């Protein structure tokens, strides 16, 4: 089985602050650092550090050499990545003294995918191969439809949740991985059991992983409902914790672990990521995760 992650690249400009700035307020930040990130790249790095041979597809901008180098240094297959001579995706991320963040996203080249490029990427994949998606790139609906036609297994992290998600034919998704906010945006409920049941009714052929921040995570596929609590740590930066969770969960399942084992490994990986600053640099390796679990 080949694993393709079709996703975003961002340069994350991370500002450390006492608290997240509110409307009309001006505050000094104590630090500015730039990290490699983007939900797509973060998840590819997590997959690779969890032991998966992953192909990443996506478009970097004129400022994207460092993002490409990060892929190469992380063991990600870069043959399908393209570069355009315009500004790439970037973010403004505020991180407060409790490690909580808020993110402004600028799409740049992440929003410049064409149907021709998507066809060119997908011709390398077929029945039974696995496609991993988030919602920071354009033409998500076309990617889902095309991959489904080919018989690929499709996992979607509907983040950030917006109108583009509603435009997609989500009955073609085999696994949703989302947090409680996305769960509420999907279903209108903020009660985990209701979110899971509602997803089951609307998407009877899909399994769901629902992460609840400090309150753990659920897996539900209509037959088994599994809960995993958190590993308590002192968070310094929660950026990419969800991406780390997704990458390690997917990698574990692809490597034959049960959903229960996969949840445990993913939770531990995310708990390590939040103790480190930045997106890509915070993602642990499977060796670190296993050592800590033992
Ligand atoms: O999920 C974290 C990521 O979201 C960051 O790396 C940032 O780029 C945003 O896309």
PDB file of C-alpha atoms and ligand atoms in Angstrom:
ATOM      1  CA  UNK A   1       0.000   0.000   0.000  1.00  0.00           C
ATOM      2  CA  UNK A   2       1.361   3.440  -0.960  1.00  0.00           C
ATOM      3  CA  UNK A   3       0.629   6.431   1.290  1.00  0.00           C
ATOM      4  CA  UNK A   4       0.017   9.870  -0.223  1.00  0.00           C
ATOM      5  CA  UNK A   5      -0.505  13.039   1.777  1.00  0.00           C
ATOM      6  CA  UNK A   6      -1.883  15.835  -0.448  1.00  0.00           C
ATOM      7  CA  UNK A   7      -1.523  18.904   1.733  1.00  0.00           C
ATOM      8  CA  UNK A   8      -0.333  22.359   2.659  1.00  0.00           C
ATOM      9  CA  UNK A   9       3.019  23.904   3.436  1.00  0.00           C
ATOM     10  CA  UNK A  10       3.343  26.984   5.655  1.00  0.00           C
ATOM     11  CA  UNK A  11       6.091  29.069   7.141  1.00  0.00           C
ATOM     12  CA  UNK A  12       4.824  29.629  10.691  1.00  0.00           C
ATOM     13  CA  UNK A  13       5.733  33.016  12.231  1.00  0.00           C
ATOM     14  CA  UNK A  14       5.284  32.309  15.921  1.00  0.00           C
ATOM     15  CA  UNK A  15       4.896  35.222  18.369  1.00  0.00           C
ATOM     16  CA  UNK A  16       5.215  34.468  22.096  1.00  0.00           C
ATOM     17  CA  UNK A  17       2.842  36.626  24.166  1.00  0.00           C
ATOM     18  CA  UNK A  18       1.385  36.879  27.643  1.00  0.00           C
ATOM     19  CA  UNK A  19      -2.097  36.359  26.223  1.00  0.00           C
ATOM     20  CA  UNK A  20      -3.742  36.115  22.801  1.00  0.00           C
ATOM     21  CA  UNK A  21      -4.375  39.652  21.545  1.00  0.00           C
ATOM     22  CA  UNK A  22      -8.007  40.800  21.613  1.00  0.00           C
ATOM     23  CA  UNK A  23      -9.851  43.189  19.259  1.00  0.00           C
ATOM     24  CA  UNK A  24      -8.436  46.747  19.410  1.00  0.00           C
ATOM     25  CA  UNK A  25      -5.565  45.714  21.685  1.00  0.00           C
ATOM     26  CA  UNK A  26      -1.827  46.139  20.936  1.00  0.00           C
ATOM     27  CA  UNK A  27       0.695  44.102  22.922  1.00  0.00           C
ATOM     28  CA  UNK A  28       4.407  43.410  22.733  1.00  0.00           C
ATOM     29  CA  UNK A  29       5.547  39.886  21.961  1.00  0.00           C
ATOM     30  CA  UNK A  30       8.604  38.629  23.811  1.00  0.00           C
ATOM     31  CA  UNK A  31       9.846  36.404  20.967  1.00  0.00           C
ATOM     32  CA  UNK A  32       9.429  35.803  17.230  1.00  0.00           C
ATOM     33  CA  UNK A  33      10.515  32.536  15.635  1.00  0.00           C
ATOM     34  CA  UNK A  34       9.817  31.070  12.199  1.00  0.00           C
ATOM     35  CA  UNK A  35       9.175  27.327  11.930  1.00  0.00           C
ATOM     36  CA  UNK A  36       8.240  24.963   9.111  1.00  0.00           C
ATOM     37  CA  UNK A  37       4.593  23.972   9.363  1.00  0.00           C
ATOM     38  CA  UNK A  38       1.283  23.663   7.604  1.00  0.00           C
ATOM     39  CA  UNK A  39      -1.141  20.889   8.477  1.00  0.00           C
ATOM     40  CA  UNK A  40      -0.080  18.947   5.382  1.00  0.00           C
ATOM     41  CA  UNK A  41       3.648  19.104   6.035  1.00  0.00           C
ATOM     42  CA  UNK A  42       3.213  18.469   9.770  1.00  0.00           C
ATOM     43  CA  UNK A  43       1.211  15.311   9.085  1.00  0.00           C
ATOM     44  CA  UNK A  44       3.721  14.040   6.516  1.00  0.00           C
ATOM     45  CA  UNK A  45       6.549  14.591   8.988  1.00  0.00           C
ATOM     46  CA  UNK A  46       4.558  12.790  11.695  1.00  0.00           C
ATOM     47  CA  UNK A  47       3.837   9.872   9.341  1.00  0.00           C
ATOM     48  CA  UNK A  48       7.475   9.646   8.360  1.00  0.00           C
ATOM     49  CA  UNK A  49       8.763   9.905  11.947  1.00  0.00           C
ATOM     50  CA  UNK A  50       6.258   7.184  12.827  1.00  0.00           C
ATOM     51  CA  UNK A  51       7.902   4.915  10.259  1.00  0.00           C
ATOM     52  CA  UNK A  52       5.764   5.352   7.125  1.00  0.00           C
ATOM     53  CA  UNK A  53       7.184   5.806   3.637  1.00  0.00           C
ATOM     54  CA  UNK A  54       5.011   8.790   2.633  1.00  0.00           C
ATOM     55  CA  UNK A  55       4.711  10.707  -0.627  1.00  0.00           C
ATOM     56  CA  UNK A  56       3.819  14.365  -0.106  1.00  0.00           C
ATOM     57  CA  UNK A  57       2.064  16.338  -2.851  1.00  0.00           C
ATOM     58  CA  UNK A  58       1.563  20.089  -2.646  1.00  0.00           C
ATOM     59  CA  UNK A  59       2.936  23.401  -3.883  1.00  0.00           C
ATOM     60  CA  UNK A  60       5.629  25.490  -2.245  1.00  0.00           C
ATOM     61  CA  UNK A  61       6.298  29.142  -3.123  1.00  0.00           C
ATOM     62  CA  UNK A  62       9.427  31.103  -3.954  1.00  0.00           C
ATOM     63  CA  UNK A  63      10.291  31.115  -0.239  1.00  0.00           C
ATOM     64  CA  UNK A  64       9.770  27.359   0.113  1.00  0.00           C
ATOM     65  CA  UNK A  65      13.248  25.838  -0.171  1.00  0.00           C
ATOM     66  CA  UNK A  66      13.405  25.306   3.589  1.00  0.00           C
ATOM     67  CA  UNK A  67      10.073  23.448   3.444  1.00  0.00           C
ATOM     68  CA  UNK A  68      11.342  21.166   0.675  1.00  0.00           C
ATOM     69  CA  UNK A  69      14.585  20.567   2.586  1.00  0.00           C
ATOM     70  CA  UNK A  70      12.549  19.694   5.678  1.00  0.00           C
ATOM     71  CA  UNK A  71      10.672  17.065   3.685  1.00  0.00           C
ATOM     72  CA  UNK A  72      13.902  15.604   2.339  1.00  0.00           C
ATOM     73  CA  UNK A  73      15.572  15.604   5.758  1.00  0.00           C
ATOM     74  CA  UNK A  74      12.518  13.906   7.251  1.00  0.00           C
ATOM     75  CA  UNK A  75      12.590  11.040   4.738  1.00  0.00           C
ATOM     76  CA  UNK A  76       9.458  12.165   2.849  1.00  0.00           C
ATOM     77  CA  UNK A  77       9.260  11.372  -0.888  1.00  0.00           C
ATOM     78  CA  UNK A  78       9.327  14.794  -2.621  1.00  0.00           C
ATOM     79  CA  UNK A  79       8.978  13.706  -6.280  1.00  0.00           C
ATOM     80  CA  UNK A  80       5.415  15.072  -6.520  1.00  0.00           C
ATOM     81  CA  UNK A  81       6.000  18.476  -4.862  1.00  0.00           C
ATOM     82  CA  UNK A  82       5.916  21.511  -7.171  1.00  0.00           C
ATOM     83  CA  UNK A  83       7.182  25.094  -6.735  1.00  0.00           C
ATOM     84  CA  UNK A  84       5.707  28.351  -8.101  1.00  0.00           C
ATOM     85  CA  UNK A  85       7.523  31.723  -8.267  1.00  0.00           C
ATOM     86  CA  UNK A  86       5.031  33.488  -5.965  1.00  0.00           C
ATOM     87  CA  UNK A  87       4.489  33.799  -2.219  1.00  0.00           C
ATOM     88  CA  UNK A  88       3.911  30.494  -0.448  1.00  0.00           C
ATOM     89  CA  UNK A  89       1.564  29.745   2.440  1.00  0.00           C
ATOM     90  CA  UNK A  90       2.382  31.308   5.787  1.00  0.00           C
ATOM     91  CA  UNK A  91       0.831  31.950   9.178  1.00  0.00           C
ATOM     92  CA  UNK A  92       0.866  34.364  12.075  1.00  0.00           C
ATOM     93  CA  UNK A  93       0.662  32.262  15.233  1.00  0.00           C
ATOM     94  CA  UNK A  94       0.241  33.714  18.706  1.00  0.00           C
ATOM     95  CA  UNK A  95       1.286  31.453  21.588  1.00  0.00           C
ATOM     96  CA  UNK A  96       0.314  32.520  25.104  1.00  0.00           C
ATOM     97  CA  UNK A  97       1.952  31.708  28.446  1.00  0.00           C
ATOM     98  CA  UNK A  98      -0.181  28.544  28.781  1.00  0.00           C
ATOM     99  CA  UNK A  99       0.917  27.216  25.386  1.00  0.00           C
ATOM    100  CA  UNK A 100      -2.465  27.925  23.760  1.00  0.00           C
ATOM    101  CA  UNK A 101      -2.385  29.347  20.258  1.00  0.00           C
ATOM    102  CA  UNK A 102      -4.394  31.273  17.693  1.00  0.00           C
ATOM    103  CA  UNK A 103      -3.552  31.130  13.987  1.00  0.00           C
ATOM    104  CA  UNK A 104      -4.019  33.461  10.998  1.00  0.00           C
ATOM    105  CA  UNK A 105      -3.550  31.602   7.735  1.00  0.00           C
ATOM    106  CA  UNK A 106      -2.431  33.027   4.374  1.00  0.00           C
ATOM    107  CA  UNK A 107      -3.001  30.376   1.686  1.00  0.00           C
ATOM    108  CA  UNK A 108      -0.501  31.488  -1.006  1.00  0.00           C
ATOM    109  CA  UNK A 109       0.543  28.549  -3.199  1.00  0.00           C
ATOM    110  CA  UNK A 110      -1.566  26.169  -1.070  1.00  0.00           C
ATOM    111  CA  UNK A 111      -4.551  27.577  -2.976  1.00  0.00           C
ATOM    112  CA  UNK A 112      -3.044  27.251  -6.474  1.00  0.00           C
ATOM    113  CA  UNK A 113      -3.609  23.557  -7.219  1.00  0.00           C
ATOM    114  CA  UNK A 114      -5.019  22.798 -10.670  1.00  0.00           C
ATOM    115  CA  UNK A 115      -6.928  19.748 -11.904  1.00  0.00           C
ATOM    116  CA  UNK A 116      -3.997  18.975 -14.235  1.00  0.00           C
ATOM    117  CA  UNK A 117      -1.573  18.846 -11.303  1.00  0.00           C
ATOM    118  CA  UNK A 118      -3.951  16.724  -9.230  1.00  0.00           C
ATOM    119  CA  UNK A 119      -4.365  14.247 -12.118  1.00  0.00           C
ATOM    120  CA  UNK A 120      -0.594  14.115 -12.562  1.00  0.00           C
ATOM    121  CA  UNK A 121      -0.145  13.292  -8.845  1.00  0.00           C
ATOM    122  CA  UNK A 122      -2.935  10.737  -8.596  1.00  0.00           C
ATOM    123  CA  UNK A 123      -1.861   8.765 -11.662  1.00  0.00           C
ATOM    124  CA  UNK A 124       0.890   7.350  -9.417  1.00  0.00           C
ATOM    125  CA  UNK A 125      -1.652   5.783  -7.042  1.00  0.00           C
ATOM    126  CA  UNK A 126      -4.409   3.211  -7.280  1.00  0.00           C
ATOM    127  CA  UNK A 127      -6.788   0.815  -5.561  1.00  0.00           C
ATOM    128  CA  UNK A 128      -5.987   0.175  -1.920  1.00  0.00           C
ATOM    129  CA  UNK A 129      -3.504   3.037  -1.614  1.00  0.00           C
ATOM    130  CA  UNK A 130      -4.081   5.498   1.202  1.00  0.00           C
ATOM    131  CA  UNK A 131      -4.771   9.240   0.796  1.00  0.00           C
ATOM    132  CA  UNK A 132      -4.419  11.643   3.710  1.00  0.00           C
ATOM    133  CA  UNK A 133      -6.078  15.070   3.477  1.00  0.00           C
ATOM    134  CA  UNK A 134      -6.587  18.244   5.491  1.00  0.00           C
ATOM    135  CA  UNK A 135      -8.438  21.397   4.435  1.00  0.00           C
ATOM    136  CA  UNK A 136      -5.732  23.968   3.750  1.00  0.00           C
ATOM    137  CA  UNK A 137      -5.562  23.428  -0.036  1.00  0.00           C
ATOM    138  CA  UNK A 138      -7.993  24.266  -2.849  1.00  0.00           C
ATOM    139  CA  UNK A 139      -9.878  21.741  -5.056  1.00  0.00           C
ATOM    140  CA  UNK A 140     -10.318  19.358  -2.118  1.00  0.00           C
ATOM    141  CA  UNK A 141     -13.614  18.153  -3.646  1.00  0.00           C
ATOM    142  CA  UNK A 142     -11.881  17.246  -6.912  1.00  0.00           C
ATOM    143  CA  UNK A 143      -9.085  15.393  -5.087  1.00  0.00           C
ATOM    144  CA  UNK A 144     -11.621  13.379  -3.065  1.00  0.00           C
ATOM    145  CA  UNK A 145     -13.730  12.502  -6.128  1.00  0.00           C
ATOM    146  CA  UNK A 146     -10.690  11.494  -8.191  1.00  0.00           C
ATOM    147  CA  UNK A 147      -9.097   9.398  -5.441  1.00  0.00           C
ATOM    148  CA  UNK A 148     -12.420   7.667  -4.713  1.00  0.00           C
ATOM    149  CA  UNK A 149     -12.775   6.766  -8.413  1.00  0.00           C
ATOM    150  CA  UNK A 150      -9.411   5.050  -8.138  1.00  0.00           C
ATOM    151  CA  UNK A 151     -10.473   3.036  -5.094  1.00  0.00           C
ATOM    152  CA  UNK A 152      -8.103   4.734  -2.657  1.00  0.00           C
ATOM    153  CA  UNK A 153      -8.721   4.684   1.104  1.00  0.00           C
ATOM    154  CA  UNK A 154      -9.382   8.327   2.067  1.00  0.00           C
ATOM    155  CA  UNK A 155      -8.740   9.861   5.506  1.00  0.00           C
ATOM    156  CA  UNK A 156      -9.830  13.477   6.024  1.00  0.00           C
ATOM    157  CA  UNK A 157      -8.889  15.876   8.789  1.00  0.00           C
ATOM    158  CA  UNK A 158     -11.532  18.606   8.107  1.00  0.00           C
ATOM    159  CA  UNK A 159      -9.366  21.353   9.498  1.00  0.00           C
ATOM    160  CA  UNK A 160      -9.841  24.261   9.288  1.00  0.00           C
ATOM    161  CA  UNK A 161     -13.585  23.656   8.915  1.00  0.00           C
ATOM    162  CA  UNK A 162     -15.116  25.986   6.303  1.00  0.00           C
ATOM    163  CA  UNK A 163     -17.470  26.105   3.310  1.00  0.00           C
ATOM    164  CA  UNK A 164     -15.079  24.108   1.139  1.00  0.00           C
ATOM    165  CA  UNK A 165     -15.671  21.096   3.405  1.00  0.00           C
ATOM    166  CA  UNK A 166     -19.423  21.378   2.880  1.00  0.00           C
ATOM    167  CA  UNK A 167     -18.893  21.366  -0.900  1.00  0.00           C
ATOM    168  CA  UNK A 168     -17.143  17.968  -0.799  1.00  0.00           C
ATOM    169  CA  UNK A 169     -18.913  14.640  -1.222  1.00  0.00           C
ATOM    170  CA  UNK A 170     -18.013  13.402   2.249  1.00  0.00           C
ATOM    171  CA  UNK A 171     -19.728  10.044   1.777  1.00  0.00           C
ATOM    172  CA  UNK A 172     -16.473   9.107  -0.017  1.00  0.00           C
ATOM    173  CA  UNK A 173     -14.423   9.486   3.174  1.00  0.00           C
ATOM    174  CA  UNK A 174     -13.445   6.281   5.018  1.00  0.00           C
ATOM    175  CA  UNK A 175     -12.008   7.888   8.154  1.00  0.00           C
ATOM    176  CA  UNK A 176     -12.567  11.335   9.686  1.00  0.00           C
ATOM    177  CA  UNK A 177     -10.062  12.641  12.218  1.00  0.00           C
ATOM    178  CA  UNK A 178     -11.244  15.820  13.881  1.00  0.00           C
ATOM    179  CA  UNK A 179     -11.258  17.790  17.105  1.00  0.00           C
ATOM    180  CA  UNK A 180     -14.234  18.785  19.229  1.00  0.00           C
ATOM    181  CA  UNK A 181     -14.603  22.176  17.503  1.00  0.00           C
ATOM    182  CA  UNK A 182     -14.773  20.586  14.059  1.00  0.00           C
ATOM    183  CA  UNK A 183     -17.121  17.965  15.520  1.00  0.00           C
ATOM    184  CA  UNK A 184     -19.445  20.734  16.653  1.00  0.00           C
ATOM    185  CA  UNK A 185     -19.216  22.511  13.289  1.00  0.00           C
ATOM    186  CA  UNK A 186     -20.103  19.236  11.565  1.00  0.00           C
ATOM    187  CA  UNK A 187     -22.958  18.143  13.806  1.00  0.00           C
ATOM    188  CA  UNK A 188     -24.114  21.142  15.844  1.00  0.00           C
ATOM    189  CA  UNK A 189     -23.439  19.286  19.105  1.00  0.00           C
ATOM    190  CA  UNK A 190     -20.635  19.719  21.620  1.00  0.00           C
ATOM    191  CA  UNK A 191     -21.376  16.414  23.387  1.00  0.00           C
ATOM    192  CA  UNK A 192     -18.841  13.780  22.259  1.00  0.00           C
ATOM    193  CA  UNK A 193     -21.327  10.874  22.172  1.00  0.00           C
ATOM    194  CA  UNK A 194     -23.767  12.945  20.141  1.00  0.00           C
ATOM    195  CA  UNK A 195     -21.059  14.007  17.712  1.00  0.00           C
ATOM    196  CA  UNK A 196     -20.027  10.383  17.198  1.00  0.00           C
ATOM    197  CA  UNK A 197     -23.623   9.160  16.752  1.00  0.00           C
ATOM    198  CA  UNK A 198     -24.471  12.003  14.425  1.00  0.00           C
ATOM    199  CA  UNK A 199     -21.409  11.301  12.268  1.00  0.00           C
ATOM    200  CA  UNK A 200     -22.422   7.618  12.197  1.00  0.00           C
ATOM    201  CA  UNK A 201     -25.910   8.471  10.956  1.00  0.00           C
ATOM    202  CA  UNK A 202     -24.649  10.895   8.300  1.00  0.00           C
ATOM    203  CA  UNK A 203     -21.623   8.852   7.215  1.00  0.00           C
ATOM    204  CA  UNK A 204     -22.449   5.202   7.992  1.00  0.00           C
ATOM    205  CA  UNK A 205     -19.440   3.856   6.094  1.00  0.00           C
ATOM    206  CA  UNK A 206     -16.843   5.991   7.856  1.00  0.00           C
ATOM    207  CA  UNK A 207     -14.956   5.576  11.118  1.00  0.00           C
ATOM    208  CA  UNK A 208     -14.361   8.670  13.255  1.00  0.00           C
ATOM    209  CA  UNK A 209     -11.556   9.721  15.563  1.00  0.00           C
ATOM    210  CA  UNK A 210     -12.621  12.616  17.771  1.00  0.00           C
ATOM    211  CA  UNK A 211      -9.965  14.392  19.830  1.00  0.00           C
ATOM    212  CA  UNK A 212     -11.033  16.397  22.864  1.00  0.00           C
ATOM    213  CA  UNK A 213      -7.867  18.268  23.892  1.00  0.00           C
ATOM    214  CA  UNK A 214      -7.305  17.740  27.632  1.00  0.00           C
ATOM    215  CA  UNK A 215     -10.239  15.333  27.768  1.00  0.00           C
ATOM    216  CA  UNK A 216      -8.775  12.564  25.620  1.00  0.00           C
ATOM    217  CA  UNK A 217      -9.915  11.036  22.336  1.00  0.00           C
ATOM    218  CA  UNK A 218     -12.476   8.592  20.946  1.00  0.00           C
ATOM    219  CA  UNK A 219     -12.496   6.135  18.059  1.00  0.00           C
ATOM    220  CA  UNK A 220     -15.892   4.969  16.794  1.00  0.00           C
ATOM    221  CA  UNK A 221     -16.740   2.828  13.785  1.00  0.00           C
ATOM    222  CA  UNK A 222     -20.279   1.734  14.634  1.00  0.00           C
ATOM    223  CA  UNK A 223     -19.106  -1.538  16.204  1.00  0.00           C
ATOM    224  CA  UNK A 224     -16.475  -0.455  18.681  1.00  0.00           C
ATOM    225  CA  UNK A 225     -16.195   2.777  20.623  1.00  0.00           C
ATOM    226  CA  UNK A 226     -12.786   3.233  22.253  1.00  0.00           C
ATOM    227  CA  UNK A 227     -11.679   5.991  24.622  1.00  0.00           C
ATOM    228  CA  UNK A 228      -8.118   7.090  25.320  1.00  0.00           C
ATOM    229  CA  UNK A 229      -7.266   9.519  28.123  1.00  0.00           C
ATOM    230  CA  UNK A 230      -4.443  12.044  27.898  1.00  0.00           C
ATOM    231  CA  UNK A 231      -0.863  11.779  29.094  1.00  0.00           C
ATOM    232  CA  UNK A 232      -0.472  14.788  31.395  1.00  0.00           C
ATOM    233  CA  UNK A 233       2.406  17.158  30.592  1.00  0.00           C
ATOM    234  CA  UNK A 234       3.238  20.861  30.901  1.00  0.00           C
ATOM    235  CA  UNK A 235       2.370  22.305  27.496  1.00  0.00           C
ATOM    236  CA  UNK A 236       4.559  25.055  26.057  1.00  0.00           C
ATOM    237  CA  UNK A 237       3.053  25.145  22.545  1.00  0.00           C
ATOM    238  CA  UNK A 238       0.079  23.148  21.276  1.00  0.00           C
ATOM    239  CA  UNK A 239       0.761  23.939  17.583  1.00  0.00           C
ATOM    240  CA  UNK A 240       0.775  20.724  15.501  1.00  0.00           C
ATOM    241  CA  UNK A 241      -0.373  18.527  18.399  1.00  0.00           C
ATOM    242  CA  UNK A 242      -3.421  17.517  16.337  1.00  0.00           C
ATOM    243  CA  UNK A 243      -1.261  16.884  13.257  1.00  0.00           C
ATOM    244  CA  UNK A 244       1.106  14.745  15.310  1.00  0.00           C
ATOM    245  CA  UNK A 245      -1.872  12.786  16.647  1.00  0.00           C
ATOM    246  CA  UNK A 246      -3.253  12.268  13.121  1.00  0.00           C
ATOM    247  CA  UNK A 247       0.087  11.201  11.651  1.00  0.00           C
ATOM    248  CA  UNK A 248       0.854   8.715  14.415  1.00  0.00           C
ATOM    249  CA  UNK A 249      -2.677   7.312  14.478  1.00  0.00           C
ATOM    250  CA  UNK A 250      -2.658   6.745  10.706  1.00  0.00           C
ATOM    251  CA  UNK A 251       0.856   5.313  10.741  1.00  0.00           C
ATOM    252  CA  UNK A 252      -0.053   2.895  13.534  1.00  0.00           C
ATOM    253  CA  UNK A 253      -3.180   1.658  11.749  1.00  0.00           C
ATOM    254  CA  UNK A 254      -1.287   1.297   8.445  1.00  0.00           C
ATOM    255  CA  UNK A 255       1.328  -0.721  10.350  1.00  0.00           C
ATOM    256  CA  UNK A 256      -1.346  -3.110  11.589  1.00  0.00           C
ATOM    257  CA  UNK A 257      -2.018  -1.792  15.102  1.00  0.00           C
ATOM    258  CA  UNK A 258      -5.553  -1.961  16.500  1.00  0.00           C
ATOM    259  CA  UNK A 259      -7.458   1.338  16.857  1.00  0.00           C
ATOM    260  CA  UNK A 260      -6.922   1.044  20.623  1.00  0.00           C
ATOM    261  CA  UNK A 261      -3.145   0.752  20.271  1.00  0.00           C
ATOM    262  CA  UNK A 262      -3.114   3.476  17.617  1.00  0.00           C
ATOM    263  CA  UNK A 263      -4.982   5.889  19.922  1.00  0.00           C
ATOM    264  CA  UNK A 264      -2.487   5.241  22.709  1.00  0.00           C
ATOM    265  CA  UNK A 265       0.551   5.802  20.486  1.00  0.00           C
ATOM    266  CA  UNK A 266      -1.008   8.926  18.924  1.00  0.00           C
ATOM    267  CA  UNK A 267      -1.878  10.397  22.339  1.00  0.00           C
ATOM    268  CA  UNK A 268       1.629   9.847  23.620  1.00  0.00           C
ATOM    269  CA  UNK A 269       3.140  11.391  20.462  1.00  0.00           C
ATOM    270  CA  UNK A 270       0.891  14.467  20.779  1.00  0.00           C
ATOM    271  CA  UNK A 271       1.727  14.796  24.481  1.00  0.00           C
ATOM    272  CA  UNK A 272       5.429  14.967  23.585  1.00  0.00           C
ATOM    273  CA  UNK A 273       4.804  17.494  20.782  1.00  0.00           C
ATOM    274  CA  UNK A 274       3.114  20.011  23.110  1.00  0.00           C
ATOM    275  CA  UNK A 275       6.182  20.128  25.360  1.00  0.00           C
ATOM    276  CA  UNK A 276       8.258  21.596  22.486  1.00  0.00           C
ATOM    277  CA  UNK A 277       7.937  24.858  20.552  1.00  0.00           C
ATOM    278  CA  UNK A 278       6.997  25.063  16.874  1.00  0.00           C
ATOM    279  CA  UNK A 279       5.238  22.713  14.475  1.00  0.00           C
ATOM    280  CA  UNK A 280       7.652  20.412  12.596  1.00  0.00           C
ATOM    281  CA  UNK A 281      10.449  20.612  15.228  1.00  0.00           C
ATOM    282  CA  UNK A 282       8.038  19.497  17.956  1.00  0.00           C
ATOM    283  CA  UNK A 283       7.070  16.190  16.313  1.00  0.00           C
ATOM    284  CA  UNK A 284       8.746  13.177  17.980  1.00  0.00           C
ATOM    285  CA  UNK A 285      10.045   9.974  16.394  1.00  0.00           C
ATOM    286  CA  UNK A 286       8.398   6.606  16.962  1.00  0.00           C
ATOM    287  CA  UNK A 287      11.456   5.550  19.006  1.00  0.00           C
ATOM    288  CA  UNK A 288      10.902   8.405  21.481  1.00  0.00           C
ATOM    289  CA  UNK A 289       7.196   7.579  21.674  1.00  0.00           C
ATOM    290  CA  UNK A 290       7.753   3.873  22.311  1.00  0.00           C
ATOM    291  CA  UNK A 291      10.478   4.601  24.907  1.00  0.00           C
ATOM    292  CA  UNK A 292       8.111   6.900  26.815  1.00  0.00           C
ATOM    293  CA  UNK A 293       5.258   4.393  26.623  1.00  0.00           C
ATOM    294  CA  UNK A 294       7.474   1.705  28.087  1.00  0.00           C
TER     295      UNK A 294
HETATM  296  O1  LIG B   1      -2.007  22.481  12.724  1.00  0.00           O
HETATM  297  C1  LIG B   1      -0.962  23.389  12.927  1.00  0.00           C
HETATM  298  C2  LIG B   1      -0.674  24.113  11.661  1.00  0.00           C
HETATM  299  O2  LIG B   1      -1.806  24.877  11.309  1.00  0.00           O
HETATM  300  C3  LIG B   1       0.469  25.098  11.747  1.00  0.00           C
HETATM  301  O3  LIG B   1       1.716  24.532  11.457  1.00  0.00           O
HETATM  302  C4  LIG B   1       0.046  26.203  10.806  1.00  0.00           C
HETATM  303  O4  LIG B   1       0.808  26.247   9.642  1.00  0.00           O
HETATM  304  C5  LIG B   1      -1.417  25.934  10.487  1.00  0.00           C
HETATM  305  O5  LIG B   1      -1.590  25.521   9.220  1.00  0.00           O
END
